[in-house]
Amino acid sequence: MTSDISTGTAQEAVALRADLLRRVEDRLRSLLDAERGRWAGVHEGTVVPIDALSELIASGGKRIRPAFCVTGYLAAGGDPGHPGIVAAGAALEMLHLSALVHDDVLDDSGTRRGLPTVHTTYTRLHAGRGWQGEARRYGEGVALLVGDLALVYSDELMAQAPSPALPEWHRLRSEVMIGQYMDVHAAAEFCADARTSRLIARIKSGRYTIHRPLVVGASAAGRGDLAAAFEEYGEAVGEAFQLRDDLLDAFGDTAATGKPTGLDFTQHKMTLLLGWAMQRDEHIHTLITEPGHTPGEVRRRLLDTGVPRDVERHIDGLVERGRKAIADAPLDEVWRTELADMARRVAYRTS
């Protein structure tokens, strides 16, 4: 499974990864095209959930999870010609699609990547056509099934990956579901608890975005010995990634993020940002839970606490921790440098 392809120039390394990511993209599209062809002759309605997934793929996305997976694989000396790593990268992106569609229902989000979310699209379709039943329940039901279909496809894809990657894949999938539950519960309870907030950030987002995909890739290349270094790196950079998301939700521009801002406020998400702020200013809890508050009021109150500035400093420290974790890892220097650069890019959302 391994080769000496991990050595070379930075340009060669980036080109190898770019080629693998193009193949991941092709694999996603070819899977959905084949599924559509298989079902189209059965009944015209059967292709609706498949088309919904195809539209999500076509809408863009950063492909962060496949990128970390193939980076871990190549850094571990994996053979870039092996089709199994392409399947693994596609599986991670398909799992992410499942999580996005379900997340949008849980968060009652109206847009994703600048377009109406799945449940919003089908709620409007139901209402516009005057169908029987409740439009909202129909839209959310369709979205849940579309997300479940993506989950099914993700498992089919991962079954084609090298078998050493499977234990990490199983941990990743159960972890993100438990993290989602903890997120929902913390929003209902809405108590300032930094320990719980950090746990949610790690298991719902950070590990499944960075840590686990890296280890899936390394395991696929037969380098289980890299798991410890990738865990330390991934835990730090993954938390930085989630904290950046929290800041973008609070202070970002919808035109840039492609989704509504202020959802963490309206959905009472107990992020580390809000948890720290509520510890400094008890009025923030009341402000968010009272009907009629505006995101602008919450933002001003958050800024007054100084917490956003402290979160930025915490992100800086996490990025540095991640870079140190990878500095002495048994990897070619090219890949240590690339992983250090990736830490900065995901934490600060630079291209």
Short mmCIF file of C-alpha atoms in Angstrom, two decimals:
data_model
loop_
_atom_site.label_atom_id
_atom_site.label_comp_id
_atom_site.label_asym_id
_atom_site.label_seq_id
_atom_site.Cartn_x
_atom_site.Cartn_y
_atom_site.Cartn_z
CA MET A 1 0.00 0.00 0.00
CA THR A 2 2.89 2.38 0.68
CA SER A 3 5.31 3.95 -1.75
CA ASP A 4 8.09 6.55 -1.75
CA ILE A 5 5.74 9.08 -3.35
CA SER A 6 5.53 11.02 -0.07
CA THR A 7 8.94 12.54 -0.78
CA GLY A 8 9.33 15.36 -3.27
CA THR A 9 8.68 19.06 -3.58
CA ALA A 10 5.82 20.94 -2.02
CA GLN A 11 4.42 21.58 -5.50
CA GLU A 12 4.44 17.85 -6.28
CA ALA A 13 2.74 17.07 -2.97
CA VAL A 14 -0.02 19.63 -3.55
CA ALA A 15 -0.49 18.41 -7.13
CA LEU A 16 -0.85 14.81 -5.93
CA ARG A 17 -3.49 15.81 -3.41
CA ALA A 18 -5.34 17.96 -5.94
CA ASP A 19 -5.48 15.01 -8.33
CA LEU A 20 -6.87 12.73 -5.63
CA LEU A 21 -9.47 15.31 -4.66
CA ARG A 22 -10.55 15.62 -8.31
CA ARG A 23 -10.99 11.86 -8.34
CA VAL A 24 -13.02 12.06 -5.13
CA GLU A 25 -15.27 14.63 -6.81
CA ASP A 26 -15.67 12.37 -9.85
CA ARG A 27 -16.46 9.41 -7.59
CA LEU A 28 -19.22 11.30 -5.81
CA ARG A 29 -20.81 12.43 -9.05
CA SER A 30 -20.48 9.07 -10.77
CA LEU A 31 -22.09 7.28 -7.80
CA LEU A 32 -25.09 9.60 -7.83
CA ASP A 33 -25.37 9.49 -11.64
CA ALA A 34 -25.37 5.70 -11.54
CA GLU A 35 -27.97 5.64 -8.78
CA ARG A 36 -30.17 8.05 -10.69
CA GLY A 37 -29.91 5.90 -13.80
CA ARG A 38 -30.82 2.81 -11.81
CA TRP A 39 -33.92 4.37 -10.25
CA ALA A 40 -35.18 6.62 -13.07
CA GLY A 41 -36.77 3.72 -14.92
CA VAL A 42 -38.60 2.52 -11.81
CA HIS A 43 -40.62 5.67 -11.08
CA GLU A 44 -40.01 9.35 -11.67
CA GLY A 45 -40.42 10.13 -7.97
CA THR A 46 -37.62 7.84 -6.86
CA VAL A 47 -34.89 10.16 -8.10
CA VAL A 48 -35.94 13.11 -5.91
CA PRO A 49 -33.65 12.34 -2.93
CA ILE A 50 -30.78 11.47 -5.28
CA ASP A 51 -31.19 14.75 -7.13
CA ALA A 52 -31.21 16.61 -3.81
CA LEU A 53 -27.80 15.12 -2.98
CA SER A 54 -26.49 15.88 -6.47
CA GLU A 55 -27.54 19.51 -6.06
CA LEU A 56 -25.68 19.71 -2.77
CA ILE A 57 -22.53 18.31 -4.37
CA ALA A 58 -22.83 20.77 -7.24
CA SER A 59 -23.34 23.71 -4.86
CA GLY A 60 -19.70 23.58 -3.81
CA GLY A 61 -18.23 23.15 -0.37
CA LYS A 62 -14.65 23.12 0.87
CA ARG A 63 -14.19 19.30 0.88
CA ILE A 64 -12.17 19.70 4.08
CA ARG A 65 -12.68 16.13 5.28
CA PRO A 66 -11.56 14.46 2.04
CA ALA A 67 -8.61 16.88 1.94
CA PHE A 68 -7.39 15.83 5.39
CA CYS A 69 -8.04 12.18 4.59
CA VAL A 70 -5.95 12.15 1.40
CA THR A 71 -3.30 14.32 3.06
CA GLY A 72 -2.99 11.79 5.87
CA TYR A 73 -2.77 9.01 3.31
CA LEU A 74 -0.12 10.66 1.15
CA ALA A 75 1.86 11.86 4.16
CA ALA A 76 1.89 8.25 5.37
CA GLY A 77 3.36 7.11 2.04
CA GLY A 78 0.14 5.72 0.56
CA ASP A 79 0.00 4.83 -3.13
CA PRO A 80 -1.98 7.59 -4.88
CA GLY A 81 -3.05 5.14 -7.57
CA HIS A 82 -5.01 2.96 -5.16
CA PRO A 83 -8.78 3.46 -5.73
CA GLY A 84 -9.57 2.74 -2.10
CA ILE A 85 -8.38 6.13 -0.87
CA VAL A 86 -10.66 7.87 -3.39
CA ALA A 87 -13.59 5.85 -2.04
CA ALA A 88 -12.61 6.79 1.54
CA GLY A 89 -12.47 10.49 0.70
CA ALA A 90 -15.84 10.31 -1.06
CA ALA A 91 -17.33 8.47 1.93
CA LEU A 92 -16.25 11.24 4.28
CA GLU A 93 -17.82 13.91 2.09
CA MET A 94 -21.03 11.91 1.75
CA LEU A 95 -21.19 11.54 5.53
CA HIS A 96 -20.71 15.30 5.76
CA LEU A 97 -23.65 15.87 3.40
CA SER A 98 -25.79 13.69 5.65
CA ALA A 99 -24.78 15.73 8.68
CA LEU A 100 -25.43 19.04 6.88
CA VAL A 101 -28.93 18.10 5.78
CA HIS A 102 -29.85 16.86 9.25
CA ASP A 103 -28.15 19.85 10.89
CA ASP A 104 -30.21 22.26 8.84
CA VAL A 105 -33.39 20.61 10.12
CA LEU A 106 -32.17 20.68 13.73
CA ASP A 107 -31.09 24.32 13.41
CA ASP A 108 -34.11 25.39 11.33
CA SER A 109 -31.69 26.95 8.86
CA GLY A 110 -33.18 28.40 5.69
CA THR A 111 -30.06 28.48 3.51
CA ARG A 112 -26.95 26.42 2.89
CA ARG A 113 -24.17 27.51 0.52
CA GLY A 114 -26.35 30.40 -0.55
CA LEU A 115 -29.26 28.16 -1.60
CA PRO A 116 -32.45 27.03 0.17
CA THR A 117 -31.87 24.06 2.45
CA VAL A 118 -33.43 20.70 1.57
CA HIS A 119 -36.20 20.92 4.14
CA THR A 120 -37.00 24.49 3.11
CA THR A 121 -37.20 23.54 -0.57
CA TYR A 122 -39.64 20.70 0.02
CA THR A 123 -41.70 22.59 2.58
CA ARG A 124 -42.26 25.29 -0.05
CA LEU A 125 -43.00 22.71 -2.73
CA HIS A 126 -45.66 21.06 -0.56
CA ALA A 127 -47.27 24.40 0.31
CA GLY A 128 -47.16 25.64 -3.27
CA ARG A 129 -48.89 22.57 -4.64
CA GLY A 130 -51.51 22.36 -1.93
CA TRP A 131 -50.74 18.76 -1.00
CA GLN A 132 -52.28 16.96 1.96
CA GLY A 133 -50.79 17.13 5.42
CA GLU A 134 -48.49 19.67 7.03
CA ALA A 135 -45.97 21.29 4.70
CA ARG A 136 -43.28 21.64 7.36
CA ARG A 137 -43.49 17.98 8.39
CA TYR A 138 -43.24 16.95 4.75
CA GLY A 139 -40.19 19.12 4.11
CA GLU A 140 -38.41 17.95 7.22
CA GLY A 141 -39.33 14.33 6.49
CA VAL A 142 -37.84 14.57 3.01
CA ALA A 143 -34.67 16.14 4.43
CA LEU A 144 -34.26 13.41 7.05
CA LEU A 145 -34.56 10.75 4.35
CA VAL A 146 -32.14 12.56 2.02
CA GLY A 147 -29.65 12.72 4.89
CA ASP A 148 -30.18 9.05 5.65
CA LEU A 149 -29.60 8.16 2.00
CA ALA A 150 -26.29 10.03 2.09
CA LEU A 151 -25.38 8.02 5.19
CA VAL A 152 -26.14 4.77 3.32
CA TYR A 153 -24.01 5.85 0.36
CA SER A 154 -21.17 6.85 2.68
CA ASP A 155 -21.03 3.35 4.11
CA GLU A 156 -21.14 1.78 0.63
CA LEU A 157 -18.17 3.93 -0.38
CA MET A 158 -16.14 3.20 2.74
CA ALA A 159 -16.64 -0.52 2.19
CA GLN A 160 -14.35 -0.06 -0.85
CA ALA A 161 -11.56 1.54 1.24
CA PRO A 162 -8.59 -0.40 2.64
CA SER A 163 -9.86 -2.42 5.60
CA PRO A 164 -7.43 -0.95 8.20
CA ALA A 165 -9.35 2.35 7.87
CA LEU A 166 -12.67 0.86 8.97
CA PRO A 167 -12.26 0.92 12.80
CA GLU A 168 -11.55 4.66 12.71
CA TRP A 169 -14.49 5.17 10.35
CA HIS A 170 -16.85 3.43 12.78
CA ARG A 171 -15.58 5.57 15.68
CA LEU A 172 -16.04 8.71 13.60
CA ARG A 173 -19.65 7.94 12.69
CA SER A 174 -20.84 7.10 16.20
CA GLU A 175 -18.92 10.03 17.65
CA VAL A 176 -20.54 12.63 15.44
CA MET A 177 -24.03 11.32 16.25
CA ILE A 178 -23.37 11.47 19.99
CA GLY A 179 -21.91 14.95 19.53
CA GLN A 180 -25.07 16.02 17.71
CA TYR A 181 -27.20 14.74 20.59
CA MET A 182 -25.04 16.60 23.12
CA ASP A 183 -25.40 19.76 21.04
CA VAL A 184 -29.21 19.46 20.98
CA HIS A 185 -29.35 18.75 24.72
CA ALA A 186 -27.01 21.61 25.64
CA ALA A 187 -29.16 24.01 23.60
CA ALA A 188 -32.25 22.91 25.52
CA GLU A 189 -30.54 23.18 28.90
CA PHE A 190 -28.67 26.39 27.94
CA CYS A 191 -26.37 26.58 30.94
CA ALA A 192 -22.88 28.04 30.74
CA ASP A 193 -20.63 24.97 30.92
CA ALA A 194 -17.24 25.38 29.25
CA ARG A 195 -16.36 21.71 29.75
CA THR A 196 -19.46 20.51 27.88
CA SER A 197 -19.06 23.17 25.19
CA ARG A 198 -15.49 22.08 24.48
CA LEU A 199 -16.51 18.42 24.40
CA ILE A 200 -19.25 19.18 21.86
CA ALA A 201 -16.84 21.22 19.74
CA ARG A 202 -14.41 18.30 19.69
CA ILE A 203 -16.70 15.34 19.05
CA LYS A 204 -19.36 16.99 16.90
CA SER A 205 -17.02 18.93 14.66
CA GLY A 206 -13.29 18.92 15.32
CA ARG A 207 -12.60 15.20 15.39
CA TYR A 208 -14.84 14.37 12.46
CA THR A 209 -13.45 17.24 10.40
CA ILE A 210 -9.71 16.84 10.98
CA HIS A 211 -8.52 14.26 13.50
CA ARG A 212 -10.46 11.19 12.32
CA PRO A 213 -10.10 11.85 8.55
CA LEU A 214 -6.32 12.13 9.00
CA VAL A 215 -6.20 8.83 10.88
CA VAL A 216 -8.52 7.18 8.32
CA GLY A 217 -6.04 8.20 5.62
CA ALA A 218 -2.96 7.10 7.54
CA SER A 219 -4.61 3.79 8.49
CA ALA A 220 -5.52 3.18 4.85
CA ALA A 221 -1.82 3.55 4.06
CA GLY A 222 -0.88 1.07 6.79
CA ARG A 223 0.56 3.69 9.17
CA GLY A 224 -1.34 3.22 12.38
CA ASP A 225 1.75 4.51 14.20
CA LEU A 226 0.80 8.05 13.12
CA ALA A 227 -2.47 8.00 15.06
CA ALA A 228 -1.06 9.64 18.21
CA ALA A 229 0.54 12.58 16.38
CA PHE A 230 -2.53 13.06 14.21
CA GLU A 231 -4.77 12.94 17.28
CA GLU A 232 -2.82 15.68 19.06
CA TYR A 233 -2.73 17.79 15.92
CA GLY A 234 -6.35 17.11 15.02
CA GLU A 235 -7.75 17.80 18.49
CA ALA A 236 -6.11 21.23 18.56
CA VAL A 237 -6.79 22.27 14.97
CA GLY A 238 -10.29 20.78 15.06
CA GLU A 239 -11.23 22.87 18.08
CA ALA A 240 -9.80 25.96 16.35
CA PHE A 241 -11.91 25.14 13.30
CA GLN A 242 -15.10 24.95 15.38
CA LEU A 243 -14.30 28.13 17.29
CA ARG A 244 -13.86 29.94 13.99
CA ASP A 245 -17.31 28.66 12.98
CA ASP A 246 -18.71 30.05 16.23
CA LEU A 247 -17.20 33.47 15.53
CA LEU A 248 -18.46 33.41 11.94
CA ASP A 249 -21.96 32.56 13.12
CA ALA A 250 -21.89 35.49 15.54
CA PHE A 251 -20.06 38.08 13.47
CA GLY A 252 -19.76 36.74 9.93
CA ASP A 253 -21.26 37.88 6.65
CA THR A 254 -24.03 35.68 5.24
CA ALA A 255 -22.91 36.54 1.70
CA ALA A 256 -19.50 35.05 2.49
CA THR A 257 -20.57 32.05 4.59
CA GLY A 258 -23.59 31.04 2.48
CA LYS A 259 -25.75 30.46 5.55
CA PRO A 260 -27.62 32.67 8.03
CA THR A 261 -25.67 34.31 10.84
CA GLY A 262 -26.93 34.39 14.41
CA LEU A 263 -28.34 30.84 14.33
CA ASP A 264 -26.39 29.93 17.46
CA PHE A 265 -28.32 32.72 19.24
CA THR A 266 -31.77 31.80 17.96
CA GLN A 267 -31.20 28.07 18.53
CA HIS A 268 -29.59 28.61 21.96
CA LYS A 269 -26.42 26.74 20.98
CA MET A 270 -24.11 26.48 23.94
CA THR A 271 -20.89 27.30 22.10
CA LEU A 272 -17.68 28.03 23.97
CA LEU A 273 -18.01 31.64 22.80
CA LEU A 274 -21.44 32.01 24.41
CA GLY A 275 -20.49 29.98 27.46
CA TRP A 276 -17.53 32.19 28.27
CA ALA A 277 -19.54 35.34 27.59
CA MET A 278 -22.40 34.23 29.85
CA GLN A 279 -19.94 33.60 32.67
CA ARG A 280 -18.84 37.24 32.41
CA ASP A 281 -22.25 38.79 31.75
CA GLU A 282 -25.33 37.03 33.12
CA HIS A 283 -27.61 39.33 31.13
CA ILE A 284 -26.59 37.58 27.89
CA HIS A 285 -28.51 34.47 28.96
CA THR A 286 -31.65 36.52 29.55
CA LEU A 287 -31.19 38.49 26.35
CA ILE A 288 -30.93 35.36 24.18
CA THR A 289 -33.80 33.49 25.81
CA GLU A 290 -36.20 36.43 25.79
CA PRO A 291 -38.44 36.73 22.71
CA GLY A 292 -37.78 39.65 20.41
CA HIS A 293 -34.04 40.07 20.88
CA THR A 294 -32.00 40.89 17.80
CA PRO A 295 -28.64 39.36 16.83
CA GLY A 296 -27.21 42.88 16.82
CA GLU A 297 -28.00 43.31 20.52
CA VAL A 298 -26.31 40.01 21.35
CA ARG A 299 -23.27 40.86 19.25
CA ARG A 300 -22.79 44.18 21.01
CA ARG A 301 -23.07 42.50 24.40
CA LEU A 302 -20.58 39.81 23.37
CA LEU A 303 -18.06 42.41 22.24
CA ASP A 304 -18.43 44.24 25.54
CA THR A 305 -17.35 41.10 27.41
CA GLY A 306 -14.09 40.88 25.47
CA VAL A 307 -14.72 37.17 24.84
CA PRO A 308 -14.43 37.32 21.01
CA ARG A 309 -10.92 38.73 21.40
CA ASP A 310 -10.08 35.96 23.89
CA VAL A 311 -11.45 33.31 21.52
CA GLU A 312 -9.17 34.65 18.79
CA ARG A 313 -6.21 34.30 21.14
CA HIS A 314 -7.32 30.79 22.05
CA ILE A 315 -7.46 29.92 18.33
CA ASP A 316 -3.90 31.24 17.94
CA GLY A 317 -2.77 28.97 20.77
CA LEU A 318 -4.55 25.94 19.31
CA VAL A 319 -2.97 26.47 15.89
CA GLU A 320 0.46 26.69 17.49
CA ARG A 321 -0.24 23.54 19.50
CA GLY A 322 -1.24 21.71 16.33
CA ARG A 323 1.87 22.85 14.49
CA LYS A 324 4.08 21.67 17.34
CA ALA A 325 2.31 18.30 17.41
CA ILE A 326 3.20 17.66 13.79
CA ALA A 327 6.71 19.15 13.91
CA ASP A 328 8.36 15.94 15.13
CA ALA A 329 6.01 13.41 13.54
CA PRO A 330 7.70 10.68 11.46
CA LEU A 331 6.70 12.30 8.16
CA ASP A 332 8.52 13.78 5.23
CA GLU A 333 9.23 17.48 5.81
CA VAL A 334 7.05 18.39 2.84
CA TRP A 335 3.99 16.96 4.57
CA ARG A 336 4.82 18.43 7.99
CA THR A 337 4.95 21.84 6.32
CA GLU A 338 1.74 21.23 4.41
CA LEU A 339 -0.14 20.14 7.55
CA ALA A 340 1.12 23.22 9.38
CA ASP A 341 -0.22 25.36 6.52
CA MET A 342 -3.54 23.51 6.56
CA ALA A 343 -3.87 24.26 10.28
CA ARG A 344 -3.67 27.98 9.53
CA ARG A 345 -6.05 27.76 6.60
CA VAL A 346 -8.86 26.00 8.47
CA ALA A 347 -8.46 28.09 11.62
CA TYR A 348 -8.40 31.46 9.84
CA ARG A 349 -10.41 30.45 6.74
CA THR A 350 -7.70 31.56 4.34
CA SER A 351 -7.55 30.03 0.85
#
